[in-house]
Coordinates of C-alpha atoms in Angstrom, one line a residue:
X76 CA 18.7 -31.6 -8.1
X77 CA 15.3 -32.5 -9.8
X78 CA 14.4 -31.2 -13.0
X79 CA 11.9 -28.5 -11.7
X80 CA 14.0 -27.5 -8.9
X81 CA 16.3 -26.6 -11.6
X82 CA 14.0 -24.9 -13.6
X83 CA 13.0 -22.4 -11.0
X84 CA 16.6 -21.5 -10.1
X85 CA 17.4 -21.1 -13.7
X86 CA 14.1 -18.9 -13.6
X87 CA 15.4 -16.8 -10.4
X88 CA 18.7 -16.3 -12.8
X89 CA 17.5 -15.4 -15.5
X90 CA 15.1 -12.4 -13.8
X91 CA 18.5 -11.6 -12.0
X92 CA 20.3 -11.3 -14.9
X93 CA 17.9 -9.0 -16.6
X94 CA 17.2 -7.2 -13.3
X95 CA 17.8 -3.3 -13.4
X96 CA 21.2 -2.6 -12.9
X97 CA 20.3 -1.9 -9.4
X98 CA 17.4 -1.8 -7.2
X99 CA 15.3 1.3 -6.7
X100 CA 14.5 2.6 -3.5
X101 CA 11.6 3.9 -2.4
X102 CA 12.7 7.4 -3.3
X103 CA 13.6 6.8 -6.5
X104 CA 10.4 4.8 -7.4
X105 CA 8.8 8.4 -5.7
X106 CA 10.9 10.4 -7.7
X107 CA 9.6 9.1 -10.7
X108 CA 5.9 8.4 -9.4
X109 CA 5.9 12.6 -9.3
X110 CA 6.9 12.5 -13.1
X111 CA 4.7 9.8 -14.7
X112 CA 1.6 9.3 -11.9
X113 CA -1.2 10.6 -13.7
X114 CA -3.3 11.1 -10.8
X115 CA -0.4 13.6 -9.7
X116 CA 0.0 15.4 -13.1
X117 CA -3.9 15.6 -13.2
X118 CA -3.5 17.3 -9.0
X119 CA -1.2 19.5 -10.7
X120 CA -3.3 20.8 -13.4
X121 CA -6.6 21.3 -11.1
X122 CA -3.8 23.4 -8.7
X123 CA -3.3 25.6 -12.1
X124 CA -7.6 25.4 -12.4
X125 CA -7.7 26.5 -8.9
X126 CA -5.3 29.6 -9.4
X127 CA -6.9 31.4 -11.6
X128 CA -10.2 31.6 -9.2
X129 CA -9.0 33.9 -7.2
X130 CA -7.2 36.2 -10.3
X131 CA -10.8 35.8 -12.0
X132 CA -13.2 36.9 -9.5
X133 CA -10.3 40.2 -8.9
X134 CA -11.0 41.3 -12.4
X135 CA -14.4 41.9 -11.8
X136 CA -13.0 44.9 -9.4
X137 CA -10.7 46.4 -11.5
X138 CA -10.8 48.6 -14.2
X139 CA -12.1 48.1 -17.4
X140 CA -10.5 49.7 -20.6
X141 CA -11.9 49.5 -24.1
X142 CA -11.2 50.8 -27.4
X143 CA -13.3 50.9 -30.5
X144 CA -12.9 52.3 -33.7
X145 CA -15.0 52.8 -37.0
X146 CA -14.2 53.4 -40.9
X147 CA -17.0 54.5 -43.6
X148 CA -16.3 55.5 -47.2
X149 CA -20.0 55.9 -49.1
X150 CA -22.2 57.6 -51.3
X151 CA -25.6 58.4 -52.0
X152 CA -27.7 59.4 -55.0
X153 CA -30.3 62.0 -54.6
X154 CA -32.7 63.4 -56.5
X155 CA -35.8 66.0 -56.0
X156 CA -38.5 66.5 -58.0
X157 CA -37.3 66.8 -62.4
X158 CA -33.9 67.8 -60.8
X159 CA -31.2 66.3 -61.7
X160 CA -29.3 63.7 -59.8
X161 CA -27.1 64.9 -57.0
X162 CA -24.4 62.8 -55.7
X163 CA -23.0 62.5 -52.2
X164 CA -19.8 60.7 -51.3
X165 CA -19.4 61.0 -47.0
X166 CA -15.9 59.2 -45.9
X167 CA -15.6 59.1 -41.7
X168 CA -13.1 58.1 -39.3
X169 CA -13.7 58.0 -35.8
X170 CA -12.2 55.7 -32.2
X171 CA -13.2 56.0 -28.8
X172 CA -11.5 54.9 -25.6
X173 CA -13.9 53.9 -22.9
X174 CA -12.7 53.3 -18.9
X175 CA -15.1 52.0 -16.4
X176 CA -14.3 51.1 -12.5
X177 CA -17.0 49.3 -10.3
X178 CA -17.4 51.8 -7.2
X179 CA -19.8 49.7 -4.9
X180 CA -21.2 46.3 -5.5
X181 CA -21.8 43.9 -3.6
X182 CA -22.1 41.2 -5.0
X183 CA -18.7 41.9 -6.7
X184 CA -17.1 42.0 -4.0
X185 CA -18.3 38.8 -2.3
X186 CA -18.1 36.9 -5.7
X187 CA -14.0 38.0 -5.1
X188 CA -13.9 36.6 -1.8
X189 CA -15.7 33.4 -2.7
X190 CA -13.1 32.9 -5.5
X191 CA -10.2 33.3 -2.7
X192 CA -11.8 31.0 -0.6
X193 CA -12.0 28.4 -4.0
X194 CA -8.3 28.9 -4.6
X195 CA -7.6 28.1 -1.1
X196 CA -8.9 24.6 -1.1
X197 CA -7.3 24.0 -4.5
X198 CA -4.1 24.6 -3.0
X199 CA -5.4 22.8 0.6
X200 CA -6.2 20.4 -2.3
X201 CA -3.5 19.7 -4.0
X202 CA -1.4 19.3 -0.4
X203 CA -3.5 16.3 0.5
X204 CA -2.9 15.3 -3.4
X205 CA 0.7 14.8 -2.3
X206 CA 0.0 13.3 0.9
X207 CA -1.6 10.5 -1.1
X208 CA 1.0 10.0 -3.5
X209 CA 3.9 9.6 -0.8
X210 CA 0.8 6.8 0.9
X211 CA -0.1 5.2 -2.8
X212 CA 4.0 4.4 -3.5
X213 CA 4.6 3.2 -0.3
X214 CA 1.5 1.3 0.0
X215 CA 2.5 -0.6 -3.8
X216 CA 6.6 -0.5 -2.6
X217 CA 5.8 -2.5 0.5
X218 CA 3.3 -5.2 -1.2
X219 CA 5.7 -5.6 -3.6
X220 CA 8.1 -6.9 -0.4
X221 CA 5.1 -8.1 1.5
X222 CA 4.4 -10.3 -1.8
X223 CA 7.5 -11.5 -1.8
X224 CA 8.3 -12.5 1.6
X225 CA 4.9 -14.8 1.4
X226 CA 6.3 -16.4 -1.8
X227 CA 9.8 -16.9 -0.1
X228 CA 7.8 -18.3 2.8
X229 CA 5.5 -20.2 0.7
X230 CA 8.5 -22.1 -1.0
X231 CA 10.2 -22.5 2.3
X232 CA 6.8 -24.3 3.2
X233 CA 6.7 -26.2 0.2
X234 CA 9.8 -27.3 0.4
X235 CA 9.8 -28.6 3.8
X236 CA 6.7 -30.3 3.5
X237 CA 8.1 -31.9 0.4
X238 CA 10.9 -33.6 2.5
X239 CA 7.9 -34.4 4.7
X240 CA 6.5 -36.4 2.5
X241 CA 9.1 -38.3 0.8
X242 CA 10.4 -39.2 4.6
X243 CA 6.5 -40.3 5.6
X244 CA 7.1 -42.8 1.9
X245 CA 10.2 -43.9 3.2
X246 CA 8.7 -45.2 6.2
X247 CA 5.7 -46.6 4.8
X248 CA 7.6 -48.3 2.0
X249 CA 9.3 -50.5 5.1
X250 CA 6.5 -50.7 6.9
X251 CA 6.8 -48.7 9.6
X252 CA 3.5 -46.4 9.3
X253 CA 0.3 -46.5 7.8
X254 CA -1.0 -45.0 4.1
X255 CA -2.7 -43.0 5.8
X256 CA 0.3 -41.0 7.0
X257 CA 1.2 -41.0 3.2
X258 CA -2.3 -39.6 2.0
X259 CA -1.8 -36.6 4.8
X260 CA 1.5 -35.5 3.8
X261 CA 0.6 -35.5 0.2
X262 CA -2.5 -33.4 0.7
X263 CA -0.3 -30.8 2.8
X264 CA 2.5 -31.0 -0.2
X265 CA -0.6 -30.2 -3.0
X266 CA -1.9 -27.7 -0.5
X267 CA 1.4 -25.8 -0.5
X268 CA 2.2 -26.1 -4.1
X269 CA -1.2 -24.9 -4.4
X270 CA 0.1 -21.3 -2.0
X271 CA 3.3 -20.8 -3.8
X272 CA 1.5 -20.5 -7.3
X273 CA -1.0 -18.3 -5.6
X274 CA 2.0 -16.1 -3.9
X275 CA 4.1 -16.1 -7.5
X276 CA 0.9 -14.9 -8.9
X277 CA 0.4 -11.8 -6.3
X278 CA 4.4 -10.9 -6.5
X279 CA 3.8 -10.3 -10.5
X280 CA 0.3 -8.5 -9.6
X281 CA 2.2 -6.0 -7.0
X282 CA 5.1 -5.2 -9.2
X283 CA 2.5 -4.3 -11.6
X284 CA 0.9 -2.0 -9.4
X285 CA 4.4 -0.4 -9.0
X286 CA 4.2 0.1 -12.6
X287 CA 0.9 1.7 -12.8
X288 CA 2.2 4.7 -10.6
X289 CA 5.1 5.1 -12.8
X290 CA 4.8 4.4 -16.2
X291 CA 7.9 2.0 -16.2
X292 CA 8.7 -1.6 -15.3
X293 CA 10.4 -2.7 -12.5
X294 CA 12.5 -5.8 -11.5
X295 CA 14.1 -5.5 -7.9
X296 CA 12.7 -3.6 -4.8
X297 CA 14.7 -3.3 -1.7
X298 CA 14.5 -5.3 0.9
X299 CA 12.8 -3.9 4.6
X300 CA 15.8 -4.9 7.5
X301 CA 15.2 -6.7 10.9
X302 CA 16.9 -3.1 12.0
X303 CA 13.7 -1.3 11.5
X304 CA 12.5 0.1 14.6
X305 CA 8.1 -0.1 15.6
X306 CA 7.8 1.8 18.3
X307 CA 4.6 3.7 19.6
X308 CA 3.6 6.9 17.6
X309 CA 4.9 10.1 19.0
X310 CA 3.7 12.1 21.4
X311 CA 2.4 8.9 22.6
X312 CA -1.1 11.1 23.9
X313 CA -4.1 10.2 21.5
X314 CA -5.4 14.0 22.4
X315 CA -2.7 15.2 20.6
X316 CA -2.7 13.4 17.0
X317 CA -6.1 14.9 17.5
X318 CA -5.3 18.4 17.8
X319 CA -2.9 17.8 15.0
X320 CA -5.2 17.0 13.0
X321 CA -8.2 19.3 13.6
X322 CA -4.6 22.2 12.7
X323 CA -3.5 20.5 10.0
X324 CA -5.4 17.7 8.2
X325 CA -5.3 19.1 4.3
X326 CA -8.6 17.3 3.8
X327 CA -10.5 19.1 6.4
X328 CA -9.1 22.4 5.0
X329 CA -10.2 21.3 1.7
X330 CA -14.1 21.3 3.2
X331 CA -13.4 24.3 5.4
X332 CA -12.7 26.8 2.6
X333 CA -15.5 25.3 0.4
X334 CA -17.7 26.6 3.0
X335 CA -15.9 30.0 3.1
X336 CA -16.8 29.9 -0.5
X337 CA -20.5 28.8 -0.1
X338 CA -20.9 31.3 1.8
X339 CA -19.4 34.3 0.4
X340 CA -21.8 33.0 -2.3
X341 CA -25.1 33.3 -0.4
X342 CA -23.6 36.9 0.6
X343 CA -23.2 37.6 -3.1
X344 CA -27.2 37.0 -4.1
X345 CA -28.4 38.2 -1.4
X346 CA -26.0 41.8 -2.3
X347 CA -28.1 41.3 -5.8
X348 CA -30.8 43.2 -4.3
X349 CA -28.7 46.3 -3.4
X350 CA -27.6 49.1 -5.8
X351 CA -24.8 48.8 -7.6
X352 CA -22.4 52.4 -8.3
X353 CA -19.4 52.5 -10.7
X354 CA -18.1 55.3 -12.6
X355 CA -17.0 55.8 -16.3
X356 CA -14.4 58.0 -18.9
X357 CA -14.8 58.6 -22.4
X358 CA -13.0 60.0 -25.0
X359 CA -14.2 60.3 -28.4
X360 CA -12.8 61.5 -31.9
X361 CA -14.0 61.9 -35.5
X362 CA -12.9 62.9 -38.6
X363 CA -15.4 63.4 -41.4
X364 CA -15.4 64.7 -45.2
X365 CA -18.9 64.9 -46.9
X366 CA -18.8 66.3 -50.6
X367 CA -22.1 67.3 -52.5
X368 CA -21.9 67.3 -56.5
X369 CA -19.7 69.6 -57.3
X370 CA -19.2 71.8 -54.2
X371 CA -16.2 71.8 -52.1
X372 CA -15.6 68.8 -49.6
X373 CA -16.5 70.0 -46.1
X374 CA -14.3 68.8 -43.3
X375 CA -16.1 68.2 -39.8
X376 CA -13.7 67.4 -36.7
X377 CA -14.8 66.4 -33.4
X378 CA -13.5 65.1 -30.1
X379 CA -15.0 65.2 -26.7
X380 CA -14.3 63.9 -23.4
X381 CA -17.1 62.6 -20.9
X382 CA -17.0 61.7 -17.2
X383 CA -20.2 60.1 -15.6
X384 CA -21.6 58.1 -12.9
X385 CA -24.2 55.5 -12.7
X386 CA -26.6 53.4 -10.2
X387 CA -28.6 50.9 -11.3
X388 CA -30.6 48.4 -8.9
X389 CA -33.2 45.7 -9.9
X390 CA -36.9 46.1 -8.5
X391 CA -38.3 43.4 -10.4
X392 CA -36.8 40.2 -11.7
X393 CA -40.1 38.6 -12.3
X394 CA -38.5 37.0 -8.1
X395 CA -35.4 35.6 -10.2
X396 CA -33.0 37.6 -7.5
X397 CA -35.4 35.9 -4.7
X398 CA -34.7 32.6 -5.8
X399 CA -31.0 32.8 -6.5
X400 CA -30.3 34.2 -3.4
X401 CA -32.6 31.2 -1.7
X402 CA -30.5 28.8 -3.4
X403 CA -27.3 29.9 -2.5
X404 CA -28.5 30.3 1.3
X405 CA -29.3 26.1 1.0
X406 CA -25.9 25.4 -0.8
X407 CA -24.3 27.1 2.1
X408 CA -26.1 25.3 4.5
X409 CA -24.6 21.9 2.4
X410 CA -21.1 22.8 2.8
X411 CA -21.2 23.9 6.5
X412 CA -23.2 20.4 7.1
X413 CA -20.5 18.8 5.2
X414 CA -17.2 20.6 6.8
X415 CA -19.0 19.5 10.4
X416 CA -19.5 15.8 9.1
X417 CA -15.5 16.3 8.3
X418 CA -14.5 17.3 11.5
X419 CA -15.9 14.8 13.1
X420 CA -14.7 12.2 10.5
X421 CA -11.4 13.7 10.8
X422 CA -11.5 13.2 14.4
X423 CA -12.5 9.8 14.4
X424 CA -10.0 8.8 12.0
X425 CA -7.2 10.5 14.0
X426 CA -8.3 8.4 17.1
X427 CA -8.6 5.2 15.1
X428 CA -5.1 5.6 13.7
X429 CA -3.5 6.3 16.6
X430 CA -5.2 2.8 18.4
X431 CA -4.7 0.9 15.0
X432 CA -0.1 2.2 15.5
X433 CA -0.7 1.7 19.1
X434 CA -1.9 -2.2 18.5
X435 CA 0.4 -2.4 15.5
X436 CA 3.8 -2.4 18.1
X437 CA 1.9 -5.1 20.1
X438 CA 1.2 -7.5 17.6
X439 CA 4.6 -6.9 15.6
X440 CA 6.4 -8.4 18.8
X441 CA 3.6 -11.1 19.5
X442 CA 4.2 -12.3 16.0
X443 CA 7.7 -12.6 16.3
X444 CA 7.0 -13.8 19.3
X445 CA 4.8 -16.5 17.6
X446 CA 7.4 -17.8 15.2
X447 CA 9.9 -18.9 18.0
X448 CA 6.8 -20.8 20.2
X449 CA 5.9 -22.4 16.3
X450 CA 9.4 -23.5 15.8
X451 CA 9.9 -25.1 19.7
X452 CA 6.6 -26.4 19.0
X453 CA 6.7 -28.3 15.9
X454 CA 11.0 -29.1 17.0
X455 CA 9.1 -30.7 20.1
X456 CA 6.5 -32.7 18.0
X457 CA 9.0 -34.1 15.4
X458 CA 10.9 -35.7 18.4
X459 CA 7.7 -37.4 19.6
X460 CA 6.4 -38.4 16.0
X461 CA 9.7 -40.0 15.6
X462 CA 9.2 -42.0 19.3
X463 CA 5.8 -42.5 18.2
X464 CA 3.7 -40.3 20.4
X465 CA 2.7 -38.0 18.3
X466 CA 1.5 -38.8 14.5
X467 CA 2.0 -36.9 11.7
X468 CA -1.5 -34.8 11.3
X469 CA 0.2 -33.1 14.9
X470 CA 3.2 -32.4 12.9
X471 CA 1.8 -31.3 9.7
X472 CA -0.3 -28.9 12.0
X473 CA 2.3 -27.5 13.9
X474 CA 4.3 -26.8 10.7
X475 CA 1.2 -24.6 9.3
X476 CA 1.1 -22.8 12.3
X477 CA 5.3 -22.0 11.9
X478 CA 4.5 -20.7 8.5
X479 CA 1.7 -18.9 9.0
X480 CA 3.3 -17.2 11.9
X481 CA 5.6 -16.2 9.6
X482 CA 3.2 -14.9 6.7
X483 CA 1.7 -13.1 10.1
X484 CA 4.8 -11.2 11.1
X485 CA 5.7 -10.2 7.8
X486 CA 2.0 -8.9 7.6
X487 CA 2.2 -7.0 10.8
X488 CA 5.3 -4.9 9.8
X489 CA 3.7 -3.9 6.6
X490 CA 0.4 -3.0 8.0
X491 CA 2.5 -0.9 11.1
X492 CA 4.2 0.9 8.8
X493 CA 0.8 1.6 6.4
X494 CA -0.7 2.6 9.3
X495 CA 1.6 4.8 10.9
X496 CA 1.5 6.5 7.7
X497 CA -1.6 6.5 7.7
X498 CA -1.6 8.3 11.3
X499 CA 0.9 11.4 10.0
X500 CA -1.9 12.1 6.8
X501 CA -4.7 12.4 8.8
X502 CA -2.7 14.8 11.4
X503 CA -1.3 16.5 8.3
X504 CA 2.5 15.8 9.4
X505 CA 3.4 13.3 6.4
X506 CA 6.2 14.8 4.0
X507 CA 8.6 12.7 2.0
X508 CA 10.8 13.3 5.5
X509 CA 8.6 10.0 6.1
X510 CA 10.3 8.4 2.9
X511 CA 13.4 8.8 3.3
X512 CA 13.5 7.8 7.3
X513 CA 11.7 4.7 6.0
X514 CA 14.4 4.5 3.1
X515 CA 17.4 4.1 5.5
X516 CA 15.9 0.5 6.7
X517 CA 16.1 -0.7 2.8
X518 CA 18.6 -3.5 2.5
X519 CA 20.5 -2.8 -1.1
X520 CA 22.9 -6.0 -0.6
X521 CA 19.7 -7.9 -0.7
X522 CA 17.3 -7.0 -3.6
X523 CA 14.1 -8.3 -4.2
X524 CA 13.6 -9.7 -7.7
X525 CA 10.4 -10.2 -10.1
X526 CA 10.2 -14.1 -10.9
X527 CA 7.3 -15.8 -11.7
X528 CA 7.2 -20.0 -11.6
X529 CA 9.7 -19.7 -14.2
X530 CA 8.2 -17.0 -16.2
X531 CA 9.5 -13.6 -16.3

């Protein structure tokens, strides 16, 4: 064994030795995505923002109670004329307790439904804030495994065409083919050395994207078994992911309700212009004790109760009201442009993931496919390179073509899975259901460990 073969499997035993004590699964890295991601914790504090919309535009419509109360202690110096000084010392107590209810206004009221429709897409919101979690830690789980398979393959590569060329030297050191020969299997080996540093370089780069979702390092990923089943999406009809979609998609609830809420708004200024009636309750009580030189202190009580009405409406804003009520008409018109522009996004995208699943089977099973025709291929060309009818730029091309078949399937797996993903957030069906199906087709008796050219 050569002295940087060695290394590297000292390298791959060393990461496995300081591995985790066992290899998370996808719904474990999940588990602790929803605890550390902070683009989740930040969903879940705009879902407490969006709460209190609707309990704030409520108040507004329900009573309001206030209470006040006053102390005085003073006195005053008077005198009139040559008299003498007089001297006046007042003390007062008094409180009052004031209840007011909004009878009719409009605006009020619209301003209320506005704020339901606001908390409605913050919640609609915070749905499709899940959604992209579940998509965000799969997407990093399975380039962790698609980064590793391409450096496995990549090594496999290098490795082969390593034996390639020191067989081609062989034979040129007795003569039996020309430098040439030599030159061309050394530029494949360099090549492939050059692919395995650039695959060890994207394994570390996707494990670190793990990281960023959850605050934590992570040395083994699961596997994804030959057992895992790509078939076509179900119900195999493209009309229906679309009608799924136009019920369901979060995203395109998100942009209904902020229309809801545009418009209640334009309702609201233009209910600026009507009167507006509420009613009120007081209750008032005093206690006062005014003293004058040397007379007796004189105690005044007084309480009262008073129960009124009011109506107020603007003639004149100097066209403030006009303009408001303008502006809120356009910002409606903004938000019903923009929920149409979604529906028809939404639509498109439902269509385009469907097609993108659909193709996905195919070319999963063409790859495969692929790397049995490479492999009977480049078998075939070895056997005439070593009669002589082929040379060895036919051989060295046939073996790219197995490898790359290879990269190829592992590439079509991980974007059919991405994509039919992909297909159940647009129709609003993805839950971590999705996860754990997906989870069952994780190998655990063959981990995935973070090693890089000898460096962990």
């Amino acid at each position: 064994m050569g002295i940087k073969t060695f290394a590297k499997v000292g390298a791959i035993a060393l990461s496995l030795a300081i591995s985790n004590a066992y290899s998370e699964s996808l719904t474990e890295v999940y588990d602790l995505a929803l605890k550390n991601d902070p683009i989740y914790k930040a969903a879940i504090a705009n879902k407490k923002l969006g709460d209190e919309y609707e309990k704030l535009g409520l108040s507004s419509l329900l009573p309001q109670i206030g209470l006040s109360g006053a102390y005085s202690d003073g006195t005053s110096n008077t005198t009139v004329g040559n008299a003498a000084e007089v001297s006046t010392d007042t003390t007062s107590t008094s409180y009052q307790a004031n209840l007011s209810q909004v009878l009719f206004d409009w605006s009020a009221f619209m301003d209320y439904k506005g704020s339901k429709a606001r908390t409605a897409a913050s919640a609609a919101q915070f749905g499709a804030d899940q959604q992209d979690l579940i998509v965000r830690v799969t997407r990093a789980y399975l380039e962790v495994i698609r980064a590793h398979e391409n450096l496995e393959t990549a090594s496999a590569e290098e490795r082969a065409l390593q034996r390639r060329f020191e067989q081609v030297q062989q034979r040129f050191d007795v003569g039996l083919i020309a430098i040439t020969d030599v030159h061309e299997s050394r530029a494949a080996y360099d090549s492939s050395v050059a692919r395995r540093l650039e695959a060890e370089g994207n394994l570390g780069i996707a494990f670190e994207a793990l990281e960023v979702l959850t605050g934590r390092p992570h040395n083994e990923v699961l596997s994804l078994g030959e057992s895992f089943p790509v078939r076509g999406p179900e119900p195999a009809a493209r009309s229906e992911w679309v009608n799924f979609a136009m019920a369901n998609n979060l995203d395109l609830k998100v942009s209904e309700f902020n229309a809801k809420a545009a418009k209640a708004g334009s309702d609201s200024a233009r209910g600026k212009h009507l009167p507006t009636l509420s009613g009120s309750a007081r209750y008032s009580d005093s206690d006062s004790d005014s003293a004058t030189g040397n007379a007796a202190a004189i105690n005044t009580l007084t309480d009262g109760t008073t129960v009124g009405l009011s109506v107020s409406m603007p003639l004149f804003t100097g066209g403030a009201v006009s303009s408001q009520r303008r502006q809120a008409l356009e910002q409606y018109h903004i938000a019903q442009e923009q929920y149409v522009l979604k529906k028809r996004n939404t639509i498109q995208d439902a269509r385009s993931q469907h097609l993108k699943v659909v193709t996905g089977v195919a070319q999963v099973e063409a790859r495969r496919q692929a790397i049995v025709s490479a492999q009977s291929a480049l078998d075939a060309t070895q056997a005439g390179y070593e009669v002589g009818t082929r040379n060895i730029v036919d051989v060295l091309n046939v073996q790219n073509t197995l490898y790359s078949a290879k990269r190829n399937y592992t590439s079509a797996r991980i974007d059919y899975i991405l994509n039919t993903l992909g297909l159940h957030r647009v129709a609003g069906t993805l839950s971590t259901d999705d996860l754990t199906r997906l989870d069952q087709y994780l190998q655990r008796d063959k981990p995935l460990t973070r090693y890089n050219g000898g460096q962990i």
